[in-house]
Amino acid sequence: MIVSSKTVPFVDLTLQHQPIQAEIEQAMATVVQRGDFILGKTLKEFETEFAQASGVKHGVGVASGTDAIALGLQACGILPGDEVLVPANTFIATVIGVIQAGATPILVDCDPHTALIDLNLAAKAITPKTKAIVPVHLYGQMVSPTALLDFAKAHNLIIFEDAAQAHLAQREGYKAGSVGMAAAFSFYPSKNLGAFGNGGMLVTSNEEVAQRVRTLRNYGAPKKYYHTEVGKNSRLDTLQAAILQVKLPYLSQWNQLRNQAGQIYDQGLKSGKNKGVIPMKNLSKGGHVYHLYVIRISEASSWSREQVQEFLGERGIQTGIHYPIPCHLQPAYKSLGYQLGDFPQAEMLCEEILSLPMYPGITSEQIAWVIEQLSLI
Ligand SMILES: *Cc1c(COP(=O)(O)O)cnc(C)c1O
């Protein structure tokens, strides 16, 4: 019997936009009236507000999270030929950012319980050329800041955080974006703080790094028509900043709702009836901002991940896979020289993970429905 009267979408952005639609339209109208579409007043305000919320001094709005990584690494002094440690299981943009900065990504396997970079393995991948590590605060959970700081100190490496999935996440008293020399955020629409299009931000407490990204994002010009570097055209539009500025005060509330939903999933899945279903571990309690809620359909299940996904889909429950192919096995990155078997944990996760519906406003009834269906597998 297929019951499809209840549907649980994977995300529902209208829930967050409807209540503040008038506020957003007003903010956009103000920008239109001013006409300061590029590097306008609202952008500067939002840069300050977002940096403050993230516990750092400076924010520099750029066109995307990918550009925030690329320009940010460059500004931190990463040079062509340098090696940068990155997790093998991340969204490909982490790797793209490193390559666009001119550096060589060195992939590192992950902890299967959290899907976060394994720092013991990272230590083994270090060579004399290694200059930095890009920890990815994947799914909304930070890589342990204290472990990261110890690691970076011991090996004399720069920390550059990929916080694209972790706006306002916290762990061990640190906020995402405030641990390393600098950090990158994305405002892709479905991120915890999303624009109505593309956008990103480089945050740092280092004045020189901030200044350098301001130059790099604007044709390499510290002042108009005077170019000290080749640079790029990569600015966060004032219109997008206006939308994000309206949304920012709601973000911690939305994150709390995500965290509560995560706890309800965790509790419900603990009951033991969901054979072979293993949720990713939350090691940061209330500081996990659950960009995604990810489970594994492990070997202990007699169902394959694809069967579970289809079964849930037939019952109106949308799911995703983040991500189905690890970076080192993507066709475009063959030249990095990796092969199947190099990162067994990342490869295992790609086969077993499933992202369940997660967004601020998902109800406990909807989550109960998902858990109930999972108990049938
Ligand atoms: C979304 C994302 C990015 C890239 O951000 P864009 O704004 O899409 O360029 C980078 N890293 C991670 C982990 C992401 O999830």
Short mmCIF file of C-alpha atoms and ligand atoms in Angstrom, two decimals:
data_model
loop_
_atom_site.label_atom_id
_atom_site.label_comp_id
_atom_site.label_asym_id
_atom_site.label_seq_id
_atom_site.Cartn_x
_atom_site.Cartn_y
_atom_site.Cartn_z
CA MET A 1 0.00 0.00 0.00
CA ILE A 2 1.39 3.37 -0.95
CA VAL A 3 0.33 6.26 1.23
CA SER A 4 1.15 9.54 -0.45
CA SER A 5 -1.31 11.86 1.24
CA LYS A 6 1.45 13.27 3.40
CA THR A 7 4.39 14.81 1.63
CA VAL A 8 7.63 15.87 3.20
CA PRO A 9 9.69 18.01 0.83
CA PHE A 10 13.47 17.96 1.09
CA VAL A 11 13.53 21.71 1.71
CA ASP A 12 10.81 24.35 1.79
CA LEU A 13 12.19 27.86 1.38
CA THR A 14 8.73 29.48 1.16
CA LEU A 15 8.29 28.82 4.89
CA GLN A 16 11.08 31.25 5.66
CA HIS A 17 10.32 33.77 2.92
CA GLN A 18 6.57 34.25 3.23
CA PRO A 19 6.58 35.87 6.70
CA ILE A 20 9.27 38.38 5.70
CA GLN A 21 8.35 38.97 2.06
CA ALA A 22 7.17 42.55 2.62
CA GLU A 23 10.36 43.38 4.51
CA ILE A 24 12.48 41.95 1.69
CA GLU A 25 10.55 43.82 -1.01
CA GLN A 26 10.99 47.06 0.91
CA ALA A 27 14.73 46.48 1.25
CA MET A 28 15.04 45.74 -2.48
CA ALA A 29 13.02 48.85 -3.38
CA THR A 30 15.39 50.97 -1.32
CA VAL A 31 18.37 49.69 -3.28
CA VAL A 32 16.56 50.31 -6.56
CA GLN A 33 15.83 53.88 -5.49
CA ARG A 34 19.44 54.48 -4.52
CA GLY A 35 20.76 52.73 -7.59
CA ASP A 36 23.97 51.68 -5.82
CA PHE A 37 23.85 48.16 -7.23
CA ILE A 38 27.60 47.48 -7.09
CA LEU A 39 29.50 47.82 -3.79
CA GLY A 40 26.59 49.84 -2.36
CA LYS A 41 25.72 51.01 1.13
CA THR A 42 23.70 47.94 2.09
CA LEU A 43 26.54 45.63 1.09
CA LYS A 44 28.95 47.40 3.46
CA GLU A 45 26.39 47.23 6.27
CA PHE A 46 25.71 43.56 5.71
CA GLU A 47 29.43 42.74 5.56
CA THR A 48 29.89 44.27 9.01
CA GLU A 49 26.78 42.62 10.44
CA PHE A 50 27.61 39.15 9.13
CA ALA A 51 31.24 39.39 10.28
CA GLN A 52 30.09 40.44 13.74
CA ALA A 53 27.57 37.59 13.93
CA SER A 54 30.39 35.18 13.02
CA GLY A 55 32.73 36.54 15.67
CA VAL A 56 35.26 38.17 13.31
CA LYS A 57 36.21 41.71 12.37
CA HIS A 58 35.84 41.87 8.60
CA GLY A 59 33.49 40.56 5.94
CA VAL A 60 34.05 40.91 2.21
CA GLY A 61 31.09 40.04 0.00
CA VAL A 62 31.95 38.09 -3.15
CA ALA A 63 30.02 36.46 -5.97
CA SER A 64 29.96 32.92 -4.52
CA GLY A 65 31.29 30.64 -1.83
CA THR A 66 33.66 29.15 -4.40
CA ASP A 67 35.18 32.57 -5.07
CA ALA A 68 35.42 33.24 -1.32
CA ILE A 69 37.63 30.14 -1.06
CA ALA A 70 39.73 30.94 -4.15
CA LEU A 71 40.27 34.65 -3.43
CA GLY A 72 40.55 34.04 0.31
CA LEU A 73 43.33 31.45 -0.04
CA GLN A 74 45.19 33.77 -2.41
CA ALA A 75 44.84 36.62 0.09
CA CYS A 76 46.18 34.36 2.87
CA GLY A 77 49.38 34.03 0.84
CA ILE A 78 48.81 30.64 -0.77
CA LEU A 79 50.92 30.49 -3.94
CA PRO A 80 50.98 28.29 -7.04
CA GLY A 81 52.74 25.04 -6.16
CA ASP A 82 51.64 25.10 -2.54
CA GLU A 83 49.76 22.08 -1.24
CA VAL A 84 46.49 22.49 0.63
CA LEU A 85 44.82 19.71 2.65
CA VAL A 86 41.11 19.21 1.90
CA PRO A 87 38.64 16.45 2.80
CA ALA A 88 37.90 13.88 0.10
CA ASN A 89 34.21 14.02 0.90
CA THR A 90 33.04 17.55 0.41
CA PHE A 91 31.13 19.44 -2.23
CA ILE A 92 33.45 19.81 -5.21
CA ALA A 93 33.58 23.61 -4.79
CA THR A 94 36.13 23.22 -1.96
CA VAL A 95 38.51 21.56 -4.42
CA ILE A 96 37.71 24.08 -7.15
CA GLY A 97 38.50 26.96 -4.79
CA VAL A 98 41.92 25.52 -3.97
CA ILE A 99 42.74 24.92 -7.65
CA GLN A 100 41.56 28.40 -8.65
CA ALA A 101 43.90 29.84 -6.02
CA GLY A 102 46.66 28.09 -7.98
CA ALA A 103 47.40 25.52 -5.30
CA THR A 104 47.33 21.71 -5.34
CA PRO A 105 44.56 20.04 -3.34
CA ILE A 106 45.78 17.10 -1.25
CA LEU A 107 42.79 14.98 -0.35
CA VAL A 108 42.33 13.44 3.08
CA ASP A 109 39.88 10.76 4.24
CA CYS A 110 37.23 11.39 6.88
CA ASP A 111 35.84 10.11 10.16
CA PRO A 112 32.94 7.81 9.20
CA HIS A 113 30.87 8.85 12.25
CA THR A 114 30.81 12.57 11.44
CA ALA A 115 31.97 12.67 7.81
CA LEU A 116 34.44 15.40 8.86
CA ILE A 117 38.12 15.46 7.89
CA ASP A 118 40.30 13.04 9.90
CA LEU A 119 43.18 15.10 11.31
CA ASN A 120 45.31 12.03 12.07
CA LEU A 121 45.23 11.15 8.39
CA ALA A 122 45.77 14.81 7.47
CA ALA A 123 49.02 14.77 9.47
CA LYS A 124 50.24 11.83 7.37
CA ALA A 125 49.57 13.70 4.12
CA ILE A 126 51.80 16.66 4.99
CA THR A 127 54.89 17.32 2.84
CA PRO A 128 57.35 20.23 2.84
CA LYS A 129 55.06 21.94 0.30
CA THR A 130 51.96 21.84 2.51
CA LYS A 131 50.92 25.36 3.52
CA ALA A 132 47.31 25.18 4.62
CA ILE A 133 44.34 23.05 5.61
CA VAL A 134 40.78 23.75 4.47
CA PRO A 135 38.54 22.01 7.02
CA VAL A 136 34.95 21.78 5.80
CA HIS A 137 32.29 22.21 8.50
CA LEU A 138 30.18 19.67 6.65
CA TYR A 139 26.40 19.30 7.10
CA GLY A 140 26.42 22.18 9.62
CA GLN A 141 28.85 20.72 12.16
CA MET A 142 32.25 22.26 12.80
CA VAL A 143 35.47 20.29 12.70
CA SER A 144 36.73 20.42 16.32
CA PRO A 145 38.28 23.92 16.67
CA THR A 146 40.65 22.92 19.47
CA ALA A 147 41.90 19.90 17.52
CA LEU A 148 42.30 22.06 14.41
CA LEU A 149 44.25 24.76 16.23
CA ASP A 150 46.57 22.17 17.83
CA PHE A 151 47.05 20.51 14.44
CA ALA A 152 47.83 23.77 12.64
CA LYS A 153 50.25 24.88 15.35
CA ALA A 154 52.08 21.55 15.41
CA HIS A 155 52.57 21.59 11.64
CA ASN A 156 52.83 25.32 11.06
CA LEU A 157 49.85 25.45 8.68
CA ILE A 158 47.28 28.12 7.87
CA ILE A 159 43.67 27.20 8.67
CA PHE A 160 41.16 28.40 6.08
CA GLU A 161 37.63 27.26 6.99
CA ASP A 162 35.07 26.24 4.39
CA ALA A 163 32.00 27.31 6.39
CA ALA A 164 29.61 27.24 3.41
CA GLN A 165 27.28 24.85 5.28
CA ALA A 166 27.79 26.22 8.78
CA HIS A 167 26.56 29.80 9.23
CA LEU A 168 26.61 30.56 13.00
CA ALA A 169 27.53 26.98 13.90
CA GLN A 170 29.43 26.62 17.18
CA ARG A 171 31.64 24.07 18.86
CA GLU A 172 33.84 24.23 21.94
CA GLY A 173 33.00 27.91 22.33
CA TYR A 174 34.16 28.85 18.82
CA LYS A 175 31.97 30.15 16.00
CA ALA A 176 32.31 28.88 12.44
CA GLY A 177 34.52 31.29 10.55
CA SER A 178 36.45 32.49 13.59
CA VAL A 179 38.87 29.60 14.06
CA GLY A 180 41.34 30.08 11.22
CA MET A 181 43.11 32.92 9.46
CA ALA A 182 40.03 33.37 7.30
CA ALA A 183 36.87 31.54 6.22
CA ALA A 184 34.47 31.25 3.30
CA PHE A 185 30.67 31.33 3.45
CA SER A 186 28.17 30.70 0.66
CA PHE A 187 24.76 32.30 0.28
CA TYR A 188 23.52 29.87 -2.37
CA PRO A 189 19.70 29.90 -1.94
CA SER A 190 19.41 26.62 -0.03
CA LYS A 191 22.25 27.30 2.42
CA ASN A 192 21.28 28.14 6.03
CA LEU A 193 21.48 31.81 5.03
CA GLY A 194 20.54 32.01 1.36
CA ALA A 195 20.27 34.83 -1.18
CA PHE A 196 17.89 34.99 -4.15
CA GLY A 197 20.74 33.87 -6.37
CA ASN A 198 24.46 33.40 -5.89
CA GLY A 199 26.60 35.04 -3.25
CA GLY A 200 29.40 34.44 -0.80
CA MET A 201 31.56 36.08 1.83
CA LEU A 202 35.14 35.96 3.01
CA VAL A 203 35.43 36.64 6.73
CA THR A 204 38.60 37.29 8.69
CA SER A 205 39.94 39.27 11.61
CA ASN A 206 43.10 39.98 9.62
CA GLU A 207 42.91 43.48 8.11
CA GLU A 208 45.45 42.73 5.35
CA VAL A 209 43.62 39.60 4.21
CA ALA A 210 40.32 41.50 4.11
CA GLN A 211 41.87 44.37 2.16
CA ARG A 212 43.47 42.01 -0.34
CA VAL A 213 40.14 40.25 -1.05
CA ARG A 214 38.46 43.65 -1.46
CA THR A 215 41.06 44.37 -4.14
CA LEU A 216 40.94 40.93 -5.77
CA ARG A 217 37.12 40.89 -6.06
CA ASN A 218 37.14 44.28 -7.80
CA TYR A 219 39.42 43.77 -10.86
CA GLY A 220 42.48 43.86 -8.61
CA ALA A 221 41.96 47.58 -8.06
CA PRO A 222 42.58 49.07 -4.58
CA LYS A 223 41.32 52.32 -6.07
CA LYS A 224 39.43 53.00 -9.25
CA TYR A 225 41.34 52.34 -12.51
CA TYR A 226 44.54 51.51 -10.61
CA HIS A 227 45.28 47.79 -10.74
CA THR A 228 47.83 46.18 -8.44
CA GLU A 229 46.80 42.58 -9.21
CA VAL A 230 45.02 40.77 -12.02
CA GLY A 231 42.00 40.13 -9.80
CA LYS A 232 38.47 39.15 -10.78
CA ASN A 233 34.99 40.57 -11.09
CA SER A 234 33.46 38.87 -8.05
CA ARG A 235 31.28 41.08 -5.89
CA LEU A 236 28.20 40.33 -3.85
CA ASP A 237 25.40 42.38 -5.46
CA THR A 238 23.94 45.11 -3.25
CA LEU A 239 20.47 43.68 -4.00
CA GLN A 240 21.49 40.26 -2.68
CA ALA A 241 23.09 41.91 0.37
CA ALA A 242 19.79 43.73 1.03
CA ILE A 243 17.91 40.43 1.03
CA LEU A 244 20.52 38.78 3.24
CA GLN A 245 20.49 41.74 5.63
CA VAL A 246 16.75 41.26 6.18
CA LYS A 247 17.21 37.51 6.73
CA LEU A 248 20.23 37.65 9.06
CA PRO A 249 18.32 38.57 12.27
CA TYR A 250 16.18 35.42 11.80
CA LEU A 251 19.11 33.10 11.20
CA SER A 252 19.82 31.93 14.74
CA GLN A 253 16.11 31.18 15.23
CA TRP A 254 16.07 29.17 11.96
CA ASN A 255 19.21 27.33 13.03
CA GLN A 256 17.58 26.50 16.36
CA LEU A 257 14.63 24.99 14.53
CA ARG A 258 17.04 22.91 12.42
CA ASN A 259 18.86 21.78 15.57
CA GLN A 260 15.57 20.81 17.23
CA ALA A 261 14.56 18.86 14.14
CA GLY A 262 17.95 17.13 14.26
CA GLN A 263 17.38 16.13 17.86
CA ILE A 264 13.92 14.75 17.07
CA TYR A 265 15.42 12.66 14.25
CA ASP A 266 18.24 11.47 16.54
CA GLN A 267 15.83 10.47 19.30
CA GLY A 268 13.43 8.73 16.94
CA LEU A 269 16.12 6.80 15.11
CA LYS A 270 17.72 5.64 18.36
CA SER A 271 14.77 3.38 19.13
CA GLY A 272 16.51 0.54 17.31
CA LYS A 273 13.62 -0.40 15.04
CA ASN A 274 15.35 1.19 12.06
CA LYS A 275 17.66 -1.68 11.25
CA GLY A 276 20.94 -0.57 9.77
CA VAL A 277 20.09 3.14 9.89
CA ILE A 278 22.97 5.09 11.42
CA PRO A 279 22.67 8.87 11.85
CA MET A 280 25.81 11.00 11.58
CA LYS A 281 27.02 11.88 15.07
CA ASN A 282 26.34 15.28 16.58
CA LEU A 283 29.41 16.12 18.67
CA SER A 284 28.48 19.77 19.09
CA LYS A 285 25.04 19.59 20.74
CA GLY A 286 23.17 22.89 20.21
CA GLY A 287 26.00 24.23 18.03
CA HIS A 288 25.17 21.92 15.09
CA VAL A 289 23.18 23.97 12.56
CA TYR A 290 22.09 20.96 10.46
CA HIS A 291 22.46 22.29 6.95
CA LEU A 292 21.65 18.66 6.20
CA TYR A 293 20.46 15.71 8.29
CA VAL A 294 22.41 12.71 7.05
CA ILE A 295 22.01 9.02 7.86
CA ARG A 296 23.78 5.92 6.59
CA ILE A 297 21.94 2.90 5.29
CA SER A 298 24.66 0.56 6.50
CA GLU A 299 25.53 -3.01 5.61
CA ALA A 300 23.38 -4.14 8.57
CA SER A 301 20.32 -3.19 6.53
CA SER A 302 18.95 -5.71 4.07
CA TRP A 303 17.92 -2.73 1.91
CA SER A 304 20.20 -0.81 -0.38
CA ARG A 305 20.35 2.97 -0.08
CA GLU A 306 18.65 3.22 -3.51
CA GLN A 307 15.81 0.97 -2.36
CA VAL A 308 15.31 3.08 0.76
CA GLN A 309 15.33 6.28 -1.29
CA GLU A 310 12.73 4.88 -3.67
CA PHE A 311 10.58 3.53 -0.82
CA LEU A 312 10.58 6.92 0.92
CA GLY A 313 9.90 8.71 -2.37
CA GLU A 314 6.80 6.56 -2.94
CA ARG A 315 5.60 7.73 0.46
CA GLY A 316 6.04 11.40 -0.39
CA ILE A 317 9.35 11.82 1.38
CA GLN A 318 12.02 13.58 -0.66
CA THR A 319 15.64 12.77 0.06
CA GLY A 320 19.07 13.67 -1.34
CA ILE A 321 22.62 12.31 -1.46
CA HIS A 322 25.40 14.63 -0.37
CA TYR A 323 27.47 13.57 -2.22
CA PRO A 324 27.18 10.49 -4.49
CA ILE A 325 30.71 10.54 -5.97
CA PRO A 326 33.79 11.46 -3.94
CA CYS A 327 35.99 14.27 -5.29
CA HIS A 328 38.89 11.96 -6.16
CA LEU A 329 36.73 9.82 -8.46
CA GLN A 330 35.22 12.71 -10.42
CA PRO A 331 36.26 12.62 -14.09
CA ALA A 332 37.61 16.19 -14.07
CA TYR A 333 40.09 15.44 -11.28
CA LYS A 334 41.82 12.36 -12.71
CA SER A 335 44.99 14.40 -13.02
CA LEU A 336 45.23 14.65 -9.24
CA GLY A 337 46.34 11.02 -9.50
CA TYR A 338 44.00 9.31 -7.07
CA GLN A 339 42.13 6.05 -7.59
CA LEU A 340 39.35 3.91 -6.16
CA GLY A 341 40.40 2.62 -2.74
CA ASP A 342 42.48 5.67 -1.79
CA PHE A 343 39.88 7.05 0.63
CA PRO A 344 37.83 4.09 1.91
CA GLN A 345 35.69 6.04 4.41
CA ALA A 346 34.70 8.71 1.90
CA GLU A 347 33.96 5.99 -0.65
CA MET A 348 31.86 4.04 1.86
CA LEU A 349 29.89 7.17 2.78
CA CYS A 350 29.14 7.96 -0.86
CA GLU A 351 27.56 4.51 -1.15
CA GLU A 352 25.60 4.59 2.12
CA ILE A 353 24.56 8.16 2.94
CA LEU A 354 21.09 9.60 2.58
CA SER A 355 20.00 13.15 3.46
CA LEU A 356 16.53 13.34 5.03
CA PRO A 357 14.18 16.35 4.80
CA MET A 358 15.59 19.23 6.87
CA TYR A 359 14.61 22.89 6.95
CA PRO A 360 13.39 25.40 9.52
CA GLY A 361 9.68 24.78 9.91
CA ILE A 362 9.64 21.02 9.27
CA THR A 363 7.14 19.71 11.82
CA SER A 364 7.60 16.98 14.41
CA GLU A 365 4.70 15.15 12.70
CA GLN A 366 6.56 15.19 9.40
CA ILE A 367 9.72 13.89 11.08
CA ALA A 368 7.69 11.20 12.89
CA TRP A 369 6.31 10.13 9.51
CA VAL A 370 9.83 9.82 8.08
CA ILE A 371 11.00 7.82 11.10
CA GLU A 372 7.95 5.57 10.92
CA GLN A 373 8.63 4.77 7.27
CA LEU A 374 12.28 4.06 8.06
CA SER A 375 11.18 1.58 10.74
CA LEU A 376 9.58 -0.49 7.98
CA ILE A 377 12.79 -1.15 6.08
C1 LIG B 1 27.87 25.40 -1.33
C2 LIG B 1 29.27 25.04 -0.98
C3 LIG B 1 30.38 25.70 -1.53
C4 LIG B 1 30.28 26.64 -2.68
O1 LIG B 1 29.47 27.72 -2.56
P1 LIG B 1 28.85 28.41 -3.87
O2 LIG B 1 28.26 29.65 -3.32
O3 LIG B 1 27.85 27.47 -4.44
O4 LIG B 1 29.99 28.68 -4.79
C5 LIG B 1 31.63 25.37 -1.06
N1 LIG B 1 31.81 24.42 -0.14
C6 LIG B 1 30.79 23.75 0.40
C7 LIG B 1 31.05 22.72 1.45
C8 LIG B 1 29.48 24.03 -0.01
O5 LIG B 1 28.46 23.33 0.51
#
